[in-house]
CSV table of C-alpha atoms in Angstrom, one decimal:
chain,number,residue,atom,x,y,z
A,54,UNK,CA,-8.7,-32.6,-20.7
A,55,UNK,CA,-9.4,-33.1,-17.4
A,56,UNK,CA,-7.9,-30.5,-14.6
A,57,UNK,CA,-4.9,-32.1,-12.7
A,58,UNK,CA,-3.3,-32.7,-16.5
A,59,UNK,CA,-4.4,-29.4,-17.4
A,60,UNK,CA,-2.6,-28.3,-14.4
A,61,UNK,CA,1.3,-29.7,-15.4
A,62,UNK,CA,0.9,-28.0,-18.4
A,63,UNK,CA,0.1,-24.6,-16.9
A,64,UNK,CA,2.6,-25.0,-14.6
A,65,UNK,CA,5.0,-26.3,-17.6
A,66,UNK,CA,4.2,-23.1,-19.6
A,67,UNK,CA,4.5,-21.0,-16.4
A,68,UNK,CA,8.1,-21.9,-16.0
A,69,UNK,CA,9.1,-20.3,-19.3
A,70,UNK,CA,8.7,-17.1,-17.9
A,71,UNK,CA,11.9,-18.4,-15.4
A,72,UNK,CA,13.9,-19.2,-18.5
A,73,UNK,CA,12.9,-15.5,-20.3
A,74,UNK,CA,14.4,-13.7,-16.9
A,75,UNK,CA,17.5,-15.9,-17.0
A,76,UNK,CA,17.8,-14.4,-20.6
A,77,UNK,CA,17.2,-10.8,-19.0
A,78,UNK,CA,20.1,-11.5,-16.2
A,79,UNK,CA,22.3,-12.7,-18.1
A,80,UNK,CA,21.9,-9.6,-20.8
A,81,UNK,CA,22.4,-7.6,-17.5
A,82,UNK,CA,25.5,-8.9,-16.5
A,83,UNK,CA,26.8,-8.7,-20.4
A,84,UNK,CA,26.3,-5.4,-20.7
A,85,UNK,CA,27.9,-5.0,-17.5
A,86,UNK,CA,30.9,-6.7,-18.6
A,87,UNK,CA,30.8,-5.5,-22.0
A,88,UNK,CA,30.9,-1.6,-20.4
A,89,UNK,CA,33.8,-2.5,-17.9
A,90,UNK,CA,36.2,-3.6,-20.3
A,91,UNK,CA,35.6,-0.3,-22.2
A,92,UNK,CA,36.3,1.6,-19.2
A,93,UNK,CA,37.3,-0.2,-16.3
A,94,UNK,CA,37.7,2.9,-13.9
A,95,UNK,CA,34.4,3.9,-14.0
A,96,UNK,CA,33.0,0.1,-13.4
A,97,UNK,CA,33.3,-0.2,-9.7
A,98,UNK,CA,31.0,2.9,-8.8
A,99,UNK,CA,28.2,1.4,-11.4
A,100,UNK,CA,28.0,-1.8,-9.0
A,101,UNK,CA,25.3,-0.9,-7.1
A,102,UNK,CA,23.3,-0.1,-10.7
A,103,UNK,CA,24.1,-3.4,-11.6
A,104,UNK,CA,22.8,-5.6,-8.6
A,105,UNK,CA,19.7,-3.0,-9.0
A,106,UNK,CA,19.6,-4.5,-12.2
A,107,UNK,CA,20.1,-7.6,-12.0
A,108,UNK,CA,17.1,-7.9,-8.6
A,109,UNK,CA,14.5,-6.1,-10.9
A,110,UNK,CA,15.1,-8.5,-14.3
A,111,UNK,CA,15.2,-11.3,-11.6
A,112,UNK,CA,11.9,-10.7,-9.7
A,113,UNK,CA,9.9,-11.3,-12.5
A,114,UNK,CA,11.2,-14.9,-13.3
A,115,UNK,CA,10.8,-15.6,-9.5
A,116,UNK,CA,7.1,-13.9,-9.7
A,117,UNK,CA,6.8,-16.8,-13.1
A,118,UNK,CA,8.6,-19.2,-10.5
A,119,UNK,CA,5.3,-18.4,-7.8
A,120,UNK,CA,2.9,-18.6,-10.4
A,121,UNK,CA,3.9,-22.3,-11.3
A,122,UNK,CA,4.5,-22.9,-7.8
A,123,UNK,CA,0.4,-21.6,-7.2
A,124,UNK,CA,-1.2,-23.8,-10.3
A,125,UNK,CA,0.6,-26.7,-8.8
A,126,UNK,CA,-0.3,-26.4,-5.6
A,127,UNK,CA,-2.8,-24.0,-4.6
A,128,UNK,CA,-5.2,-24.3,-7.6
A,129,UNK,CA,-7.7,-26.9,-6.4
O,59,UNK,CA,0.2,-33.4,-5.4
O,60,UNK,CA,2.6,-33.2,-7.9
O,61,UNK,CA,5.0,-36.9,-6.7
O,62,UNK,CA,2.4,-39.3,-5.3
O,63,UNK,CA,4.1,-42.7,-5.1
O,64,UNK,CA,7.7,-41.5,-6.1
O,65,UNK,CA,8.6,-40.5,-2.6
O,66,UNK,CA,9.6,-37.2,-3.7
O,67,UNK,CA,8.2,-34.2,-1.0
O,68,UNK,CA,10.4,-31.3,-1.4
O,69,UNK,CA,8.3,-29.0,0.2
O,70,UNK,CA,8.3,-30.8,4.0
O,71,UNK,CA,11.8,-29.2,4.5
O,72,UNK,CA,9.9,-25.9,4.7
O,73,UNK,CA,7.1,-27.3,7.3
O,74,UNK,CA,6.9,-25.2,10.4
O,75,UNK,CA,6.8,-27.7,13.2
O,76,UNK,CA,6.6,-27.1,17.7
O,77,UNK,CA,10.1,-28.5,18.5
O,78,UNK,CA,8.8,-30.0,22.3
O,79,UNK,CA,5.8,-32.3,20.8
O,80,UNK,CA,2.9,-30.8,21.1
O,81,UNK,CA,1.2,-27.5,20.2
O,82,UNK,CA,0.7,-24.8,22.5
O,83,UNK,CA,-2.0,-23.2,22.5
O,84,UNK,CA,-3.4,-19.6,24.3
O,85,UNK,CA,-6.6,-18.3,23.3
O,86,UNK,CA,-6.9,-19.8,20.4
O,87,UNK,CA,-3.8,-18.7,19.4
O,88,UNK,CA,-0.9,-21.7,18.5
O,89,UNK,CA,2.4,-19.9,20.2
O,90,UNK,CA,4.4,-23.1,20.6
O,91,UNK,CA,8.1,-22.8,19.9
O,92,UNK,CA,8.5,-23.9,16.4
O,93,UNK,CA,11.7,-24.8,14.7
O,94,UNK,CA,11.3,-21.2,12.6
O,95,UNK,CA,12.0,-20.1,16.3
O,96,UNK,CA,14.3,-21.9,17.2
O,97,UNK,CA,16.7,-20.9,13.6
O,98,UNK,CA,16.0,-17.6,14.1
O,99,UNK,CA,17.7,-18.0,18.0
O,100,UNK,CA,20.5,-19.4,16.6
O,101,UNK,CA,20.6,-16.6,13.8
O,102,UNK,CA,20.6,-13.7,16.1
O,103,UNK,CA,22.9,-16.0,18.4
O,104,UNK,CA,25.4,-16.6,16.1
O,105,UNK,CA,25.4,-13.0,14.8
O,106,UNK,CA,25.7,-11.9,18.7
O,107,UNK,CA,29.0,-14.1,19.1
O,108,UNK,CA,30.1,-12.8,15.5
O,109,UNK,CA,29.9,-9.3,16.6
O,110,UNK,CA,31.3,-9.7,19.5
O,111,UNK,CA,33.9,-11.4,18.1
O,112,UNK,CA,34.9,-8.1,16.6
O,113,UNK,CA,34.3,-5.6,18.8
O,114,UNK,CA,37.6,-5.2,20.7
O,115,UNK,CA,38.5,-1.7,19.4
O,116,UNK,CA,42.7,-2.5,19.3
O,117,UNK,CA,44.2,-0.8,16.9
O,118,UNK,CA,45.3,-3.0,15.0
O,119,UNK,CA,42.8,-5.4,13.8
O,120,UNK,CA,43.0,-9.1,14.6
O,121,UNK,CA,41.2,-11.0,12.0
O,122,UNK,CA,37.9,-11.3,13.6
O,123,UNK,CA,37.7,-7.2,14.2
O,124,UNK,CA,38.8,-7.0,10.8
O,125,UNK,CA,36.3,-9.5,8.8
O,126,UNK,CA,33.6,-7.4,11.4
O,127,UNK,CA,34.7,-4.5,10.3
O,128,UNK,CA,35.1,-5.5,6.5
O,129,UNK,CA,31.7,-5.8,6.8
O,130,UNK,CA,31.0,-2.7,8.5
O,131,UNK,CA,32.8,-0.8,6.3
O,132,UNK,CA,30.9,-2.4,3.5
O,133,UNK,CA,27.5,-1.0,4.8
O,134,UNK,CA,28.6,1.8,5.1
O,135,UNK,CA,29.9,3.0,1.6
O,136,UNK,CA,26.8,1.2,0.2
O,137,UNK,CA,24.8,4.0,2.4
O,138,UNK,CA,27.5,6.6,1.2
O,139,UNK,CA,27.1,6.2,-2.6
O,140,UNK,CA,23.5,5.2,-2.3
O,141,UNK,CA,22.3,8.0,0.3
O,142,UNK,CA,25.2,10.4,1.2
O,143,UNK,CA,26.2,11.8,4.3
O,144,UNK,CA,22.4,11.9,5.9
O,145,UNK,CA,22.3,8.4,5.6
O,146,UNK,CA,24.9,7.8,8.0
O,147,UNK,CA,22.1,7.8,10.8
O,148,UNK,CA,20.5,4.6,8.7
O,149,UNK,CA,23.6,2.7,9.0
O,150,UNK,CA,22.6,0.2,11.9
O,151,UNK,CA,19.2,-0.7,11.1
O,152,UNK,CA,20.5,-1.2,7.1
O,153,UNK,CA,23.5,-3.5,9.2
O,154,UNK,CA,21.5,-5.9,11.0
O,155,UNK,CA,19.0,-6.0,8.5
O,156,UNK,CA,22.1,-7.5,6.3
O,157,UNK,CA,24.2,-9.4,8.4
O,158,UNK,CA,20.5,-11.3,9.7
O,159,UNK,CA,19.2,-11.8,6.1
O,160,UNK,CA,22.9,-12.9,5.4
O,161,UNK,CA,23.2,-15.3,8.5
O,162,UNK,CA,19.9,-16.5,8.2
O,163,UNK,CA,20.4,-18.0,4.4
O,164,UNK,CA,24.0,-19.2,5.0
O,165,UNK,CA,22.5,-21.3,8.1
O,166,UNK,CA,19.7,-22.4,6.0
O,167,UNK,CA,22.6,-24.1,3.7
O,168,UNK,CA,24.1,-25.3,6.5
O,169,UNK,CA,24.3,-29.5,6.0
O,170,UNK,CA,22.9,-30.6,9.1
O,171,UNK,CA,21.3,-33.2,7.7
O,172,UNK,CA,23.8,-35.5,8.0
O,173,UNK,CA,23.0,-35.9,11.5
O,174,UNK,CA,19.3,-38.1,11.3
O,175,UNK,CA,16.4,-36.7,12.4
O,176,UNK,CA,18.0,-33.3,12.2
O,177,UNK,CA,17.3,-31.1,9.2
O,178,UNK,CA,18.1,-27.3,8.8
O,179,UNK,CA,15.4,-24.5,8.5
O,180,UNK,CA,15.9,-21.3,6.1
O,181,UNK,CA,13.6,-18.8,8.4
O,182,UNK,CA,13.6,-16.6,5.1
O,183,UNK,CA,12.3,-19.4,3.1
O,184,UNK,CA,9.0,-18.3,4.1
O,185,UNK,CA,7.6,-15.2,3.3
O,186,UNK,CA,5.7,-14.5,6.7
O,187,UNK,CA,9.5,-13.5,7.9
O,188,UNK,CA,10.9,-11.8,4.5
O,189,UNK,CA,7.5,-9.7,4.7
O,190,UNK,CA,7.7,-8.3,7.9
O,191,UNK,CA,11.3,-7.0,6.9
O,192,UNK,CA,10.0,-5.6,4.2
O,193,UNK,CA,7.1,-3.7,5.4
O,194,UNK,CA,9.6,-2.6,8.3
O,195,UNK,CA,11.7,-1.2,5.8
O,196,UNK,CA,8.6,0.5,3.9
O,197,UNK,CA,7.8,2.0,7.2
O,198,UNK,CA,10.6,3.7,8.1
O,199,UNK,CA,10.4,4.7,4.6
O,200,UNK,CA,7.8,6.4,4.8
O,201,UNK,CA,8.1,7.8,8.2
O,202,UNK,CA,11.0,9.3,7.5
O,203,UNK,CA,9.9,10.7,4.4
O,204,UNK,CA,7.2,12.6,6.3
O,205,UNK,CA,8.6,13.4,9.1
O,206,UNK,CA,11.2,15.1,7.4
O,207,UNK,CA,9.2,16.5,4.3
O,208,UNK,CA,5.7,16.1,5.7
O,209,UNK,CA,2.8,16.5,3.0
O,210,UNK,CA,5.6,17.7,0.4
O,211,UNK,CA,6.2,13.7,0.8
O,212,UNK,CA,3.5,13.2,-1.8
O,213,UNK,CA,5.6,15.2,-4.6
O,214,UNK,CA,7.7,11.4,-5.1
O,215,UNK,CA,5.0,10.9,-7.7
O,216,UNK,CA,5.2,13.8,-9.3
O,217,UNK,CA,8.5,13.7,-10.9
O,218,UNK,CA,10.1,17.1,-11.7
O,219,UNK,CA,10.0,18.9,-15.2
O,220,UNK,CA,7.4,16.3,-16.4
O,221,UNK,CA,4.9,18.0,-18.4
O,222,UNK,CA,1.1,18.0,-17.1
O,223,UNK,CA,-0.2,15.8,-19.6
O,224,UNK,CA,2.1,12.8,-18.9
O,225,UNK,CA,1.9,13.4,-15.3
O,226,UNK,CA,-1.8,11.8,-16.2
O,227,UNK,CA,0.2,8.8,-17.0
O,228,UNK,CA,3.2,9.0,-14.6
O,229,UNK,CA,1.8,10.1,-11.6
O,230,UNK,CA,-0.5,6.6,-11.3
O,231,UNK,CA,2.4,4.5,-12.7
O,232,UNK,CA,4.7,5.9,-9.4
O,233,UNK,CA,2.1,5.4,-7.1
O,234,UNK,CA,1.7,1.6,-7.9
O,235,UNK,CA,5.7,0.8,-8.3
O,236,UNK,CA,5.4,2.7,-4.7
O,237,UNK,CA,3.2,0.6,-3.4
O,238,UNK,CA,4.4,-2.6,-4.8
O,239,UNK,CA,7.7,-2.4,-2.9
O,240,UNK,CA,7.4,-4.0,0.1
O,241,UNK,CA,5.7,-7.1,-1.9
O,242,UNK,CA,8.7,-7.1,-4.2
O,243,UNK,CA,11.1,-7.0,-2.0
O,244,UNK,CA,9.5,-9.7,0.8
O,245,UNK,CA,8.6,-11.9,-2.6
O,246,UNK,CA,12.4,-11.8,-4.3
O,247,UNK,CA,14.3,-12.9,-1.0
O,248,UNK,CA,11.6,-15.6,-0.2
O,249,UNK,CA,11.3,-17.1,-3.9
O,250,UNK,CA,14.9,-17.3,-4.1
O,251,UNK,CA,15.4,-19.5,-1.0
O,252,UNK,CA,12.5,-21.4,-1.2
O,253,UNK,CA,13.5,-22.3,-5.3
O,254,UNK,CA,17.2,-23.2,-4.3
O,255,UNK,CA,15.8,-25.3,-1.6
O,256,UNK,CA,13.4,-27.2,-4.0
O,257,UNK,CA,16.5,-27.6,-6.2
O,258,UNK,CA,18.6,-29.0,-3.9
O,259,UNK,CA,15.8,-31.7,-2.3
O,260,UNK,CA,14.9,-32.5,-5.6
O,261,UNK,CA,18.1,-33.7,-7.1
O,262,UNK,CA,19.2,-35.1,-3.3
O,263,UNK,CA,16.2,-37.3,-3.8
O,264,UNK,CA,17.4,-38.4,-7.6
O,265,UNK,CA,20.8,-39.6,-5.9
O,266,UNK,CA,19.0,-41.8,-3.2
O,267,UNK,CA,16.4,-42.9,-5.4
O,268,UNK,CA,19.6,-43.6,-8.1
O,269,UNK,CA,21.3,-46.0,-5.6
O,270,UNK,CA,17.8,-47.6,-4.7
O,271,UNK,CA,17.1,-48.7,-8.5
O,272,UNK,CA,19.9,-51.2,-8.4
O,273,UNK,CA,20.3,-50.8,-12.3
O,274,UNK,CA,23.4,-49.0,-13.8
O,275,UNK,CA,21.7,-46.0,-15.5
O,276,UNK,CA,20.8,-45.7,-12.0
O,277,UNK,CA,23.9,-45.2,-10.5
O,278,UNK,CA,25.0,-43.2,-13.5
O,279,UNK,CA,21.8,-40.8,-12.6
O,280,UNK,CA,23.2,-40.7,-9.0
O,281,UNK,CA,26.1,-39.9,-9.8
O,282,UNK,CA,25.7,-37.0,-11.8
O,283,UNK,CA,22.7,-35.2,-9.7
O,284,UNK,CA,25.8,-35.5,-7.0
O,285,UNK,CA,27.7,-33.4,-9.5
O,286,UNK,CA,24.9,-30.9,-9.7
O,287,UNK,CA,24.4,-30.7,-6.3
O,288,UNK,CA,27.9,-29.3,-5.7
O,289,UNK,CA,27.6,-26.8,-8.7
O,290,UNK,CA,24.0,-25.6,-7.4
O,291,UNK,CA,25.4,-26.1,-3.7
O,292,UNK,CA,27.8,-23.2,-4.4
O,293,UNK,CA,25.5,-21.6,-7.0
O,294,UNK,CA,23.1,-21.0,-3.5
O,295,UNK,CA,25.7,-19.8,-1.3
O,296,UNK,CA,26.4,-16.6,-3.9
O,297,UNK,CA,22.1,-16.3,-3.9
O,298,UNK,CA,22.1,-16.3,-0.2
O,299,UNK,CA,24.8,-13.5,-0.4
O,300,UNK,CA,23.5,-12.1,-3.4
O,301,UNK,CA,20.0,-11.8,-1.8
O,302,UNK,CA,20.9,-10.5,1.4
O,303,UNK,CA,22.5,-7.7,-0.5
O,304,UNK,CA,19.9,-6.9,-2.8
O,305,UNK,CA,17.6,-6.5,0.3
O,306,UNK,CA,20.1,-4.0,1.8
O,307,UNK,CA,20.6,-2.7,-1.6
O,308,UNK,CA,16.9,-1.5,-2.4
O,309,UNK,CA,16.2,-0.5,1.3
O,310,UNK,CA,19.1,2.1,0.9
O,311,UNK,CA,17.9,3.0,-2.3
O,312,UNK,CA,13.9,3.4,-1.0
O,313,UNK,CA,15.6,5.5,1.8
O,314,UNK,CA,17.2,7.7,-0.3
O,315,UNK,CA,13.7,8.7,-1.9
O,316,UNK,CA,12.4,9.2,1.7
O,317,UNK,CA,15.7,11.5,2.7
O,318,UNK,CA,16.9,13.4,-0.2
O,319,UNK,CA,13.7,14.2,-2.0
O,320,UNK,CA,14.2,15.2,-5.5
């Protein structure tokens, strides 16, 4: 295999990591939701939890997002 | 590259160009006025007008003094639940951090492409800018921390009631997820814009290049990246917001470390 196809593939299998953190926000935001409707008066004061939540499950798809980005374009 | 021949660049929206022609150059040094510059003027320009906008101190609020303070007023709970009354002195630097962050994406979505030649520039599409937010907000982390704790600073990796032989473990653990904050935080707002970005250029492309092919599963291909460029259009204005928030989320949270330690 030479390196440029070797490349798309990494790249390819990089970008799964993006589709494992969309798994992790969305499991987030459920159990979010899934809390609120249990007990809706405490859910407002948990918001700031939940955005802290939801930037630390997304930073690591981004960080899988980079890594694509770097085989595919840095990688010489 | 990854689309020789198909036409498709999407990273020459992010290019960081001199607006008047050439380069200028100083010792070396390229300081011409680029069109990262130029975004940023308008930014802090429009943010100017937006303030002032609001600052008229009646009474009762017109709309524009109320959508300022709205936003005002959002801060500053955020630094209430997040820090508590001592971070009441953190309120303007955690503001403008915000409302530029905020600006600066919502410009970069801005469609000025339909005039030609023109194209918009997302300033925190590049991490050079995100960075230097971030390490400003690491600093004042951290000289607040030791102004106001001094060498008693260094207990944030020691977390109270641990026992001594997980400290062995914890204690490097903190360290590094201290250290790594700045980077996360620069990384996450710059990824974000620079991905939607992509997105956006790569299915604008599939709609030209739809109409171009002259065949029906073409136009069909046109016409539903056209479709997704809506959805992701309005998918990118709640990341800009989103985004901006997060920033100003986490720098309250780092400054509550730094203020009320343990």
């Amino acid at each position: 295999m030479d390196l440029a196809s070797a490349k798309v593939i990494g790249a390819g299998l990089a970008a799964i990591g993006v589709g494992m953190a969309a798994i992790g926000v969305g499991n987030v935001f459920g159990s979010f939701l899934e809390g609120a409707l249990r007990n809706p008066g405490a859910a407002d004061g948990q918001q700031g939890r939940l955005f802290i939540g939801f930037a630390a499950a997304e930073l690591l798809g981004l960080i899988a997002f980079v890594v694509a980005i770097l085989i595919l374009f840095v990688v010489k | 590259m990854a689309a020789e021949g198909s036409g498709i660049d999407p990273m020459h929206q992010f290019l960081v160009e001199p607006m008047f022609g050439q380069k200028l150059v100083l010792h070396g040094y390229d300081i011409s006025f680029t069109n990262s510059a130029l975004f940023m003027f308008v930014t802090a320009g429009l943010l100017w007008l937006f303030m002032l906008g609001g600052l008229q101190r009646k009474l009762v609020p017109g709309r524009w003094q109320a959508a300022v303070e709205g936003m005002t007023g959002f801060i500053m709970d955020m630094m209430q639940t997040n820090v508590g009354p001592k971070g009441k002195a953190f309120v303007p630097y955690v503001f403008s951090l915000f409302m530029f962050l905020l600006f600066a994406n919502l410009i970069g979505l801005f469609p000025l492409g339909i005039v030609p030649g023109w194209h918009p520039f997302t300033v925190t599409s590049h991490i050079s800018l995100t960075a230097i937010m971030a390490f400003f907000s690491f600093g004042i982390v951290l000289a607040v921390g030791f102004w106001k704790h001094g060498l008693h600073f260094f207990s944030l990796f020691v977390p109270s009631g641990t026992p001594w032989y997980i400290l062995i473990i914890v204690t490097p653990i903190e360290f590094v997820s201290f250290f790594v904050r700045p980077f996360s935080l620069g990384l996450r707002l710059f990824v974000a814009m620079t991905a939607g970005h992509i997105l956006l250029d790569v299915f604008a492309s599939f709609v030209v290049q739809g109409i171009n092919s002259h065949t029906p599963l073409g136009c069909v291909v046109s016409v539903l990246s056209m479709l997704m460029i809506v959805g992701v259009s309005a998918l990118e204005l709640l990341v800009a917001a989103i985004q901006a928030y997060v920033f100003a989320l986490l720098t309250s949270l780092y400054l509550n470390d730094a203020i009320n330690l343990h």
